[in-house]
Coordinates of C-alpha atoms and ligand atoms in Angstrom, one line a residue:
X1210 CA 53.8 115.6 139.2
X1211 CA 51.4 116.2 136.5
X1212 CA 51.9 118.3 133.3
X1213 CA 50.1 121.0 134.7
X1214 CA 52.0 121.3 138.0
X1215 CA 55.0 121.4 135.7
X1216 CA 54.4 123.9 133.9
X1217 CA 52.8 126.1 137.0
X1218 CA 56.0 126.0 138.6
X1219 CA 58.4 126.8 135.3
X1220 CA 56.3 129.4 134.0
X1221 CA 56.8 130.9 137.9
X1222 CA 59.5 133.3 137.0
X1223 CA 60.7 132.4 133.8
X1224 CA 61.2 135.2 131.8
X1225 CA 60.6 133.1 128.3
X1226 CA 57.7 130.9 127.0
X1227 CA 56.9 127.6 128.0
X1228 CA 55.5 125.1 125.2
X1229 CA 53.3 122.0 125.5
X1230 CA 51.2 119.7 123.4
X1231 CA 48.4 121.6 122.1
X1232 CA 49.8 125.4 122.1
X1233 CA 50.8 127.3 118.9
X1234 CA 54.5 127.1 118.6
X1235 CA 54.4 123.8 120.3
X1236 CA 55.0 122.1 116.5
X1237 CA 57.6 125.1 115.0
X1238 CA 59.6 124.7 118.6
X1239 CA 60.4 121.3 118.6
X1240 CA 61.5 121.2 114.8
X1241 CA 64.7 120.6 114.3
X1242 CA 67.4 121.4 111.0
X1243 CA 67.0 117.5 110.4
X1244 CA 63.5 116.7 108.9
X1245 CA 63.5 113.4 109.8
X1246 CA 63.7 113.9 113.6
X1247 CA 59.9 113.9 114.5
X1248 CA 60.1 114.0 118.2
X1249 CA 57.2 115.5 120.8
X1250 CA 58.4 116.5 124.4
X1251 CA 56.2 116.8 127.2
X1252 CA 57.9 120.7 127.7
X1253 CA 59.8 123.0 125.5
X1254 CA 61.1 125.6 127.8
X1255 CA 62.2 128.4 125.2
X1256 CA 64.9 130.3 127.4
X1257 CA 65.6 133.9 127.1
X1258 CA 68.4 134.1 130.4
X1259 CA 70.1 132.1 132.3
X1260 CA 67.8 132.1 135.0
X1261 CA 65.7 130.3 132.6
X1262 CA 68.5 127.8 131.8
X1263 CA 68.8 126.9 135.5
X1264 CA 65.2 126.8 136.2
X1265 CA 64.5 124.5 133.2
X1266 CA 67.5 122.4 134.6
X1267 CA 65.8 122.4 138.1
X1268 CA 62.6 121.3 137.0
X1269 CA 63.6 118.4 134.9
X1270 CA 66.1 117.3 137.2
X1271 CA 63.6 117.4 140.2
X1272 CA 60.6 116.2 137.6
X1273 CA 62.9 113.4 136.3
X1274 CA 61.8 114.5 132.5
X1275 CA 65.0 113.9 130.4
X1276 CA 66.8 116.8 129.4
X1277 CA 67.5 117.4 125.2
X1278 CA 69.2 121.0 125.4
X1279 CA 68.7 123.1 121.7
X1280 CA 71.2 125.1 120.5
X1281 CA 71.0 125.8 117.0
X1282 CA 69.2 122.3 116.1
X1283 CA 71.6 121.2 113.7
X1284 CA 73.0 117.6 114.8
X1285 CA 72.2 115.4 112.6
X1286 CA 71.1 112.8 115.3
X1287 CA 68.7 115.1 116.8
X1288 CA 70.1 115.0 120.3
X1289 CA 68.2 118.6 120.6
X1290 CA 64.7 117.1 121.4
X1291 CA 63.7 114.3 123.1
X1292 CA 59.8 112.3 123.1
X1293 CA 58.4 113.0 126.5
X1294 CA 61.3 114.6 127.7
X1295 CA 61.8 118.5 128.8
X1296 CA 63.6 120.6 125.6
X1297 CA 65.6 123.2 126.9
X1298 CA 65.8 125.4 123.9
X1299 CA 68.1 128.2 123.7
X1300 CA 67.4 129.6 120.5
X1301 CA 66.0 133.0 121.6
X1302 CA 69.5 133.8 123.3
X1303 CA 71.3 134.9 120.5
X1304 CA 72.9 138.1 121.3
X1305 CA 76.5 138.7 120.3
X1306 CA 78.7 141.3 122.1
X1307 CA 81.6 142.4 120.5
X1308 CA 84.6 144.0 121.5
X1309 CA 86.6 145.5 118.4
X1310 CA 89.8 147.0 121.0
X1311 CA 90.1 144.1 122.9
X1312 CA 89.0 141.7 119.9
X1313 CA 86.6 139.5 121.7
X1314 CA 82.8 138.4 121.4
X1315 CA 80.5 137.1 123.9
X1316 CA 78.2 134.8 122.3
X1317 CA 74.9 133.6 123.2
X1318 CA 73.9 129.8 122.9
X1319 CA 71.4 130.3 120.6
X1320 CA 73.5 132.2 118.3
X1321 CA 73.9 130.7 114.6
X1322 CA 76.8 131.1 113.0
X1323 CA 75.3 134.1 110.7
X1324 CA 74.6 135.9 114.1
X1325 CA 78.5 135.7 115.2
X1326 CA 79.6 136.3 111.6
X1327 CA 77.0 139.7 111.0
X1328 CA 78.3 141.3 114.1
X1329 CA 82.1 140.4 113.7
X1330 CA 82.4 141.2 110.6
X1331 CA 80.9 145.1 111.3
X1332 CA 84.8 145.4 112.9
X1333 CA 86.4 143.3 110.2
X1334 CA 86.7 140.5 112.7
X1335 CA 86.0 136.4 112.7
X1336 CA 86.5 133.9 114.1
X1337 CA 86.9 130.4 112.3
X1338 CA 83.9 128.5 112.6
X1339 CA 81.9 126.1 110.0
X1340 CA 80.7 126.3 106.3
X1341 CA 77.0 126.7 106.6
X1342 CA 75.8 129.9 108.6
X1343 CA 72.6 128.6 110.1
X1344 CA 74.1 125.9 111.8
X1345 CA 74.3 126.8 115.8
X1346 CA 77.6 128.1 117.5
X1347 CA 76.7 126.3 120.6
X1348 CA 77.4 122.7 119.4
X1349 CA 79.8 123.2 116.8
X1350 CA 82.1 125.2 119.2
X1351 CA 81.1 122.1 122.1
X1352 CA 82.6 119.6 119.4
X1353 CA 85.3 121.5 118.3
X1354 CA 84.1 123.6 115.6
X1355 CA 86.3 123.9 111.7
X1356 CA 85.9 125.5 108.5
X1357 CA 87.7 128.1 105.7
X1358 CA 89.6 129.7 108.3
X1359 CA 91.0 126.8 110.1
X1360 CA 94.5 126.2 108.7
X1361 CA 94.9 130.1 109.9
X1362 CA 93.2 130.4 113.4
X1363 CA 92.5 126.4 113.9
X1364 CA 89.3 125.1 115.0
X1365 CA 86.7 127.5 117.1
X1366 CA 87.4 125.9 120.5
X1367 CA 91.1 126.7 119.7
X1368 CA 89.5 130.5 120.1
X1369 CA 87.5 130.5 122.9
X1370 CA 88.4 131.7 125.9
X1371 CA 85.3 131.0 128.5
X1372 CA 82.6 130.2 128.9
X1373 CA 79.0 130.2 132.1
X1374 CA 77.8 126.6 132.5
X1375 CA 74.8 125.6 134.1
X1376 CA 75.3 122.4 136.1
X1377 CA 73.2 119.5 136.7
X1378 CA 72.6 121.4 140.3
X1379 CA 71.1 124.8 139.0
X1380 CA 74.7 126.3 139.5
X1381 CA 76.1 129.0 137.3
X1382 CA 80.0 128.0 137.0
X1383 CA 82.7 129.8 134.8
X1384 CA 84.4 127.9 132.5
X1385 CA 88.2 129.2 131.5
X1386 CA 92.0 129.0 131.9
X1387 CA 91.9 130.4 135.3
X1388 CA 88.4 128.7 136.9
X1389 CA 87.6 125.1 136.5
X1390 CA 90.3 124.8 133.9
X1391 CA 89.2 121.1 133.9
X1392 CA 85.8 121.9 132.9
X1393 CA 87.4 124.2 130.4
X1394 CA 88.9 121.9 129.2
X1395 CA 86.7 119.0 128.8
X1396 CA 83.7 121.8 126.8
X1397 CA 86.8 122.0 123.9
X1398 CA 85.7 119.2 122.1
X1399 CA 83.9 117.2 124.5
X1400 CA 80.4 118.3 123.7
X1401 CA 77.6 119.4 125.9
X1402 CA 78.5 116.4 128.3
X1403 CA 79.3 118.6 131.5
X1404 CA 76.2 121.1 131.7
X1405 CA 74.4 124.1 129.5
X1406 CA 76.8 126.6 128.2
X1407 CA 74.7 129.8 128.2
X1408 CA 77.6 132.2 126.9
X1409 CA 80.6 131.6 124.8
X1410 CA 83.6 134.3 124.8
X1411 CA 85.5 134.0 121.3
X1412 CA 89.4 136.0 120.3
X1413 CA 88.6 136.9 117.4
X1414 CA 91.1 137.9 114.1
X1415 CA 91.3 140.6 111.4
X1416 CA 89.5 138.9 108.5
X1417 CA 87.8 140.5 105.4
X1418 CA 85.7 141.5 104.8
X1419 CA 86.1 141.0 101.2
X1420 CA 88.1 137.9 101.2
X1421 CA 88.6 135.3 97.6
X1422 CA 87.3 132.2 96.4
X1423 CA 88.4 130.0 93.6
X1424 CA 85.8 126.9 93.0
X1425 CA 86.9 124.8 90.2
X1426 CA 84.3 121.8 89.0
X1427 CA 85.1 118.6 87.2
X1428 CA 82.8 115.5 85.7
X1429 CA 83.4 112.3 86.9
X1430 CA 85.2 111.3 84.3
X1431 CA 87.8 113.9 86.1
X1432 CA 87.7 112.6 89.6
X1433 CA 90.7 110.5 89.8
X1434 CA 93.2 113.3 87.8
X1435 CA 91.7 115.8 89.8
X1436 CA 92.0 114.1 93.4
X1437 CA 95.7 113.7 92.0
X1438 CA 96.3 116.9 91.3
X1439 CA 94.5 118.1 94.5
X1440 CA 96.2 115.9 97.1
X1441 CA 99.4 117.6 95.5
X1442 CA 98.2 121.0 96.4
X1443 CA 96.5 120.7 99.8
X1444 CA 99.5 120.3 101.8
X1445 CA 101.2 122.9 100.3
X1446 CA 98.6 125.8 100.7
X1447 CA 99.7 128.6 103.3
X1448 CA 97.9 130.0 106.3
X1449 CA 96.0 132.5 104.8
X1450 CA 93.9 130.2 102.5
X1451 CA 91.4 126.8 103.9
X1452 CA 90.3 124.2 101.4
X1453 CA 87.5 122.3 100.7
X1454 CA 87.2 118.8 98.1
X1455 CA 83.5 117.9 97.7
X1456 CA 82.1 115.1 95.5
X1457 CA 78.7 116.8 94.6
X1458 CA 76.3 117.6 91.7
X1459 CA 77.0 120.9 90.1
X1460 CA 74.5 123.6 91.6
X1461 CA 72.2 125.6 89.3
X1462 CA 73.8 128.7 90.1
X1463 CA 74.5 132.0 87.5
X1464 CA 78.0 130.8 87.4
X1465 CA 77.2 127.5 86.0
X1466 CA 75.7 127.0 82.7
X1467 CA 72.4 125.8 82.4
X1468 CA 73.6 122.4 80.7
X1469 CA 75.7 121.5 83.5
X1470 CA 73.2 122.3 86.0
X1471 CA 73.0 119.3 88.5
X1472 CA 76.0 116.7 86.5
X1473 CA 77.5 114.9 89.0
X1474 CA 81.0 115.8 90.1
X1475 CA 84.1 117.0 92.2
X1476 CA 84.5 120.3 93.1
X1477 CA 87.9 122.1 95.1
X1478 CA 87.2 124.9 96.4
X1479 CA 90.1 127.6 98.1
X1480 CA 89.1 130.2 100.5
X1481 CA 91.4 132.8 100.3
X1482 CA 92.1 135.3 103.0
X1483 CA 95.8 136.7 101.7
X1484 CA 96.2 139.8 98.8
X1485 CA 94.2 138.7 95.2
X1486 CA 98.0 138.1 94.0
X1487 CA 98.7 135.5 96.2
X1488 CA 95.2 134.1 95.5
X1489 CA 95.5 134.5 92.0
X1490 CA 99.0 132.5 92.0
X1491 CA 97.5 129.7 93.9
X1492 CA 94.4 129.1 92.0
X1493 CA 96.8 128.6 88.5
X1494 CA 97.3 125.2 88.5
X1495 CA 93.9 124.6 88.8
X1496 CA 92.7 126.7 86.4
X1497 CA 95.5 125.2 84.3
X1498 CA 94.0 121.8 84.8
X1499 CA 90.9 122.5 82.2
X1500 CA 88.3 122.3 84.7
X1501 CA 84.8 121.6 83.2
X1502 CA 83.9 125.4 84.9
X1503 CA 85.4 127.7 87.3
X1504 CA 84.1 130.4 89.7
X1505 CA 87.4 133.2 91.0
X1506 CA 85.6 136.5 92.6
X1507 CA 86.3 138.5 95.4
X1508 CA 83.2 137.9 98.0
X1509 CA 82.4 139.4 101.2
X1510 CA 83.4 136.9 104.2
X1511 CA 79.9 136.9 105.2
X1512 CA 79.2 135.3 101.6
X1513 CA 81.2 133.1 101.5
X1514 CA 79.9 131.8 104.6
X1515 CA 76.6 131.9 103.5
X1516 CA 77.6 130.2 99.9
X1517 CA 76.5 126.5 100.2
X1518 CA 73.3 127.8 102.7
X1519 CA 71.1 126.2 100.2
X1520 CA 72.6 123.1 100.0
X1521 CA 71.5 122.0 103.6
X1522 CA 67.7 123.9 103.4
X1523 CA 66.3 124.1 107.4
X1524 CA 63.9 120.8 107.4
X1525 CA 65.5 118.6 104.6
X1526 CA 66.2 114.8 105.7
X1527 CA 69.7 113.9 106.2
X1528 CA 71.9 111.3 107.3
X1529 CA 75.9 111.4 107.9
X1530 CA 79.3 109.0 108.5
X1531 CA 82.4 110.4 108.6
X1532 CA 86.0 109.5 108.9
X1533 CA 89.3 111.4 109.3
X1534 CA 92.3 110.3 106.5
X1535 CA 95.8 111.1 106.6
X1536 CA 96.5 111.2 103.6
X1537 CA 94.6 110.6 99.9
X1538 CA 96.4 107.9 98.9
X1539 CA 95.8 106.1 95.2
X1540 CA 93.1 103.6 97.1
X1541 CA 91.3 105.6 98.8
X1542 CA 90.9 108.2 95.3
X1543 CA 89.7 104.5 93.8
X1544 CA 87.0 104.1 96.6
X1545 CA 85.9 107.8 96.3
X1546 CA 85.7 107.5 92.4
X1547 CA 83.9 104.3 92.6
X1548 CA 81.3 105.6 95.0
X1549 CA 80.3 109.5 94.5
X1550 CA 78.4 108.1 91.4
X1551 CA 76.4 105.9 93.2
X1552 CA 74.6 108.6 95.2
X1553 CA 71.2 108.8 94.6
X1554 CA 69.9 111.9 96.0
X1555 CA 71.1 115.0 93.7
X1556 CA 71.7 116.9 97.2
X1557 CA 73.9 114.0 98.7
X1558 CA 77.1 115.5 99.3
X1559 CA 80.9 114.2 100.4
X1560 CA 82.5 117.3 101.6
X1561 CA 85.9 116.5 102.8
X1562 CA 87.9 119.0 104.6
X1563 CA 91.6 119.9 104.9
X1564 CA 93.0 120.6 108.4
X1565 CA 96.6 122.0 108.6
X1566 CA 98.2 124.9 109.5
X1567 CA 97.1 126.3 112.8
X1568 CA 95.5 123.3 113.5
X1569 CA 98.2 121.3 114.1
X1570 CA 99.9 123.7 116.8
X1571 CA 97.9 122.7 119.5
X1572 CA 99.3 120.1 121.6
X1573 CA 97.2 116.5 121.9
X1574 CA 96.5 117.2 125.3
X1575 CA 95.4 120.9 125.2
X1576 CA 91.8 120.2 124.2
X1577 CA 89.4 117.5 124.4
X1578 CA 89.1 117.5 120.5
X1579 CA 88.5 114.4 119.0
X1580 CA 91.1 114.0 116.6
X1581 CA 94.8 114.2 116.5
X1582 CA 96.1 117.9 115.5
X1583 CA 98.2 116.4 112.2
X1584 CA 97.6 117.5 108.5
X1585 CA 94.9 115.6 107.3
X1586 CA 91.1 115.3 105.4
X1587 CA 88.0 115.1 107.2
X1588 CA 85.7 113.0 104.6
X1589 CA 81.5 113.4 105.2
X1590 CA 79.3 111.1 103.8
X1591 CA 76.1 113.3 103.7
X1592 CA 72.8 111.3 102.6
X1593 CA 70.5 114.6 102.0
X1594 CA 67.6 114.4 100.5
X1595 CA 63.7 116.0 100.0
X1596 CA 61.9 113.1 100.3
X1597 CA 62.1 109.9 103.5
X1598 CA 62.6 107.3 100.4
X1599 CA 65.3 108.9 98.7
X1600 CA 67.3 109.6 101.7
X1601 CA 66.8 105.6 103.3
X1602 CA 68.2 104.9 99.6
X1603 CA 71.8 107.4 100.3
X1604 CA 71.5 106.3 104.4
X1605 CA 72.8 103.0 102.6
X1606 CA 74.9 105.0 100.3
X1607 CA 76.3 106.9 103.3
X1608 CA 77.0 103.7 105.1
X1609 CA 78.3 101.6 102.1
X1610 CA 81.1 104.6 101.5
X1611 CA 82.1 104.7 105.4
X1612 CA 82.7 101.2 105.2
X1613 CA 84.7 101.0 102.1
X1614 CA 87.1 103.7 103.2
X1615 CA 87.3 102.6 107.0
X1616 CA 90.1 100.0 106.4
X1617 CA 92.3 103.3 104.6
X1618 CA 91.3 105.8 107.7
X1619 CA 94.2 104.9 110.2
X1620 CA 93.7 106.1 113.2
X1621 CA 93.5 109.7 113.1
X1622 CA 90.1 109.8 115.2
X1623 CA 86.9 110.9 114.1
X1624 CA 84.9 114.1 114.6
X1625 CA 82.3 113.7 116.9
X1626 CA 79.8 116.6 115.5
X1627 CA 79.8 114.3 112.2
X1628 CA 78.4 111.7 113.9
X1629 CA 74.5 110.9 113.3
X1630 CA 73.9 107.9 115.8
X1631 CA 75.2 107.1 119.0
X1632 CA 78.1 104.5 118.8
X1633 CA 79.6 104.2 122.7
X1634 CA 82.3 102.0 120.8
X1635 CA 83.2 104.8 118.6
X1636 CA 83.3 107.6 120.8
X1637 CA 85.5 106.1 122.9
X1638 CA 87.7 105.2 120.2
X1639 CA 87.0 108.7 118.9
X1640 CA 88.7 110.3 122.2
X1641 CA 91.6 107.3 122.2
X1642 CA 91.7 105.6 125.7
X1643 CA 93.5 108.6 127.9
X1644 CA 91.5 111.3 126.5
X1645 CA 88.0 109.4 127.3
X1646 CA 89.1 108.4 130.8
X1647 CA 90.1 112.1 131.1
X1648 CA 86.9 112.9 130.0
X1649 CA 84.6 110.5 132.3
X1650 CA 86.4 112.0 135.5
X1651 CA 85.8 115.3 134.7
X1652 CA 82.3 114.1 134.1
X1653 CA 81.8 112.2 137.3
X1654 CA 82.9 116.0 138.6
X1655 CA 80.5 118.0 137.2
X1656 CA 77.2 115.7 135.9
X1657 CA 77.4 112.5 138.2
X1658 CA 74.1 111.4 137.3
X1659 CA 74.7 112.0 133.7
X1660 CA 71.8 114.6 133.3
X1661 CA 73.1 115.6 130.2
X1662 CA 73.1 112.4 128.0
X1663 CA 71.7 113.7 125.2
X1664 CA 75.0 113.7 123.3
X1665 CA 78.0 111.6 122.1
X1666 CA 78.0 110.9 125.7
X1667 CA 80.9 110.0 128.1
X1668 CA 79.9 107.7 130.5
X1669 CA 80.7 109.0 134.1
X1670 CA 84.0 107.4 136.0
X1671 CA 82.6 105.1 138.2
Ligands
LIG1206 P1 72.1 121.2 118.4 O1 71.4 120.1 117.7 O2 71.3 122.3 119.0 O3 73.1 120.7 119.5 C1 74.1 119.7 119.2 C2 74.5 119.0 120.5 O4 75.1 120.0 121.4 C3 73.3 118.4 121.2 O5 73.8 117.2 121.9 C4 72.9 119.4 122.2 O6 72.3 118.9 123.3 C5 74.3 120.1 122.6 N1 74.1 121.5 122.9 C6 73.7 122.5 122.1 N2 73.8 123.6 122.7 C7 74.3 123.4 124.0 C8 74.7 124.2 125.0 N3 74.5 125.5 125.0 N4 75.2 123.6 126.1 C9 75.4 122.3 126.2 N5 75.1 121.5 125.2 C10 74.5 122.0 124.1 N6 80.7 121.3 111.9 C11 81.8 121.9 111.6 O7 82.7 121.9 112.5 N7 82.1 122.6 110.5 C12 81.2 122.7 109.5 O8 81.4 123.3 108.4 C13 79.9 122.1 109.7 N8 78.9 122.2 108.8 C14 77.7 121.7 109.1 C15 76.6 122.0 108.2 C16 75.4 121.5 108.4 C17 74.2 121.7 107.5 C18 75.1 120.7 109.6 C19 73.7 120.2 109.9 C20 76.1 120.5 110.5 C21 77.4 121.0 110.3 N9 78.5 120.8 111.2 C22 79.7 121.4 110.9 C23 78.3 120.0 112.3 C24 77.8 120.8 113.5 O9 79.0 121.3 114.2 C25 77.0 120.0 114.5 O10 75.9 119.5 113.9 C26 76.6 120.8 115.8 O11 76.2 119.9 116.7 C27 75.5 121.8 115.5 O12 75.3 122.5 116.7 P2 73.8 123.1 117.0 O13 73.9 123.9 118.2 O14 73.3 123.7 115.7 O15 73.0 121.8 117.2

């Protein structure tokens, strides 16, 4: 076939654009959130139904052009586009229904989470998902999908109810409880392995919309007292607050003087969703620890999900390890004190997360998530940085901290949405031996010829 008879017959009916070398958008729609990824596919089919989704599918399929599928262009590996390949992007499909009565949304795949958020939040509703409201629903739900209000609700599969995939075939399927529970299955936390989720259905939870934070700063002088005094307070928060510790440098925000703009530092930061009593008890200690500056305000939900937006710009280079620890023991607070200073890049970040609470009631088995569903701290390595040099010096950085904590991570499996290569070895281990097995028959179900590879991909049973 040759690039014109391609695009002849997926233009034919498609009720979106189709992109190629040469045309306008071409550039703008294969850019992804990572600035490194520089990749140029043959086609970008910019979907705007599902029609689209199985047509594009068709075609490539038929064509043999490998498939990337977009959703909202934030994984770090750039798995959304691929050289010479057909991009299925699924950006323009970004419409969110929601039902206040029966407390449900039905999401688009191209929504972000700012789209979900905005129109939830109209009924005073949410539904937990990350930290950063331009990253995409579509992935981050696919992987699992955690932030502030996961030790209330758990993690965003945890609240989705269905979902339409497009198969390898062309075929519309549903994805739920009652139809193709194994499919259902397997899209909670097994990533976009089994086909193209064109519409997500959410339960969503009375939340805000003015909620509280408490961010608390220290130098890193402070690190170690302050990851002491943390790791005391974590477990003991209750449902209706999430927790974040990041090793960062201090933003130049209006809260933060001007000579502390930038220093190098840990921050803790509460989310609370309870009464500003109960928010003002459990932000005492911390304000009793003589932090170098503090930030307690009521916020709108939909700022505080907005709140670290500028910390991950659209088009800034980036690089990520992660690991999942049970517990911040007096070693690993050594490694983490030894090594936040030697970041380079003032945007570098290690946010480390706290999952507990609703996370943990979930059985092992209930999902596909990657990760056992006990208390613990998700710890990110994030090289991020403005320029290709600075960022190769904290891809090292990134790499250097991964491997100095690894031998204090246990075995409490690792997220696979914070993963920036490919590792087969470490997705499997990722899923544990059951869980991938699980995973590779459902796969040899639904995606035999393992179309969809684009991903922290499970190898189809053979
Ligand atoms: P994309 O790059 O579009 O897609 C990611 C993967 O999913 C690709 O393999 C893609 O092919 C596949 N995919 C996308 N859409 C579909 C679909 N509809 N059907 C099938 N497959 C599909 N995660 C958290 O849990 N919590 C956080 O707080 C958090 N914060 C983040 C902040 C930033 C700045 C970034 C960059 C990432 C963050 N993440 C977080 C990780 C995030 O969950 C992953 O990067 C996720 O993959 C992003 O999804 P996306 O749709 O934007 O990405």
């Amino acid at each position: 076939m040759t690039i014109d008879t391609d695009i002849a017959t997926l233009r034919a009916g498609f009720t979106g654009t189709v992109s190629a070398p040469g045309d306008d958008d071409y550039d703008d729609a294969r850019a992804l959130w990572n600035g490194l990824i520089d990749r140029r596919p043959r086609l970008i089919a910019r979907c705007e139904s599902v029609g689209d989704v199985a047509a594009a599918v068709r075609l490539g399929v038929d064509s043999g052009l490998e498939l990337a599928i977009r959703g909202g262009g934030h994984s770090f590996s750039g798995a959304s586009c691929v050289d010479d390949g057909l991009m299925i992007d699924l950006s323009r499909m970004n419409s969110v229904v929601v039902d206040p009565v029966a407390r449900t949304a039905v999401c688009g795949p191209g929504a972000s989470l700012a789209d979900l958020d905005g129109a939830t939040q109209q009924h005073g509703l949410a539904v937990p998902g990350g930290t950063i409201s331009h990253t995409g629903i579509a992935g981050l739900t696919l992987g699992g999908g955690f932030g502030w209000l996961t030790n209330g609700h758990g993690l965003t599969i945890d609240n989705l109810t269905g979902a339409d995939v497009i198969l390898a075939d062309g075929r519309l399927v549903r994805a739920s409880a009652e139809e193709n529970p194994d499919l259902f299955w397997a899209i909670r936390g097994g990533g976009g392995n089994f086909g193209v989720v064109t519409s997500f259905e959410y339960r969503l939870h009375e939340v805000g919309p003015m909620v509280n934070l408490g961010m608390f700063f220290w130098d890193l002088d402070h690190g170690g007292d302050m990851l002491r005094l943390v790791r005391e307070i974590a477990p003991t928060l209750p449902r209706s607050a999430g927790a974040m510790i990041a090793g960062l440098n201090a933003p130049p925000a209006p809260f933060v003087a001007p000579k502390h703009h930038f220093k190098p530092g840990y921050a803790f930061i509460i989310a609370g969703f309870g009464s500003p009593e109960e928010h003002a008890r459990l932000v005492a200690p911390l304000r009793d620890a003589g932090p170098l500056f503090e930030f307690v305000t009521p916020m709108p939900y939909v700022g505080l999900q907005s709140m670290l937006d500028d910390s991950a710009p659209w088009g800034i280079n980036a690089y990520e390890k992660a690991l999942n620890l049970d517990e911040l023991t007096d070693d690993v607070i050594s490694v983490i004190t030894e090594m936040i200073p030697l970041k380079n890049s003032p945007m570098s970040i290690m946010p480390m997360f706290r999952l507990d609470g609703a996370y943990c009631e979930p059985g092992e088995d209930d999902t596909a998530f990657s990760a056992r569903r006990t208390p613990m701290y998700v710890a990110n390595f994030a090289a991020v940085a403005p320029t290709p040099d600075l960022l190769e010096l904290d891809r090292a950085w990134s790499r250097g901290f991964y491997e100095a904590l690894l031998p204090h991570a246990g075995d409490a499996g690792v997220y696979v949405n914070f993963m920036a290569e490919y590792e087969e070895d470490r997705v499997r281990a990722a899923y544990g031996q059951a869980k991938y097995q699980r995973l590779a028959r459902i796969k040899a179900a639904y995606d035999p010829a393992n179309v969809f590879h684009r991903n922290m991909n499970i190898k189809p049973e053979a």
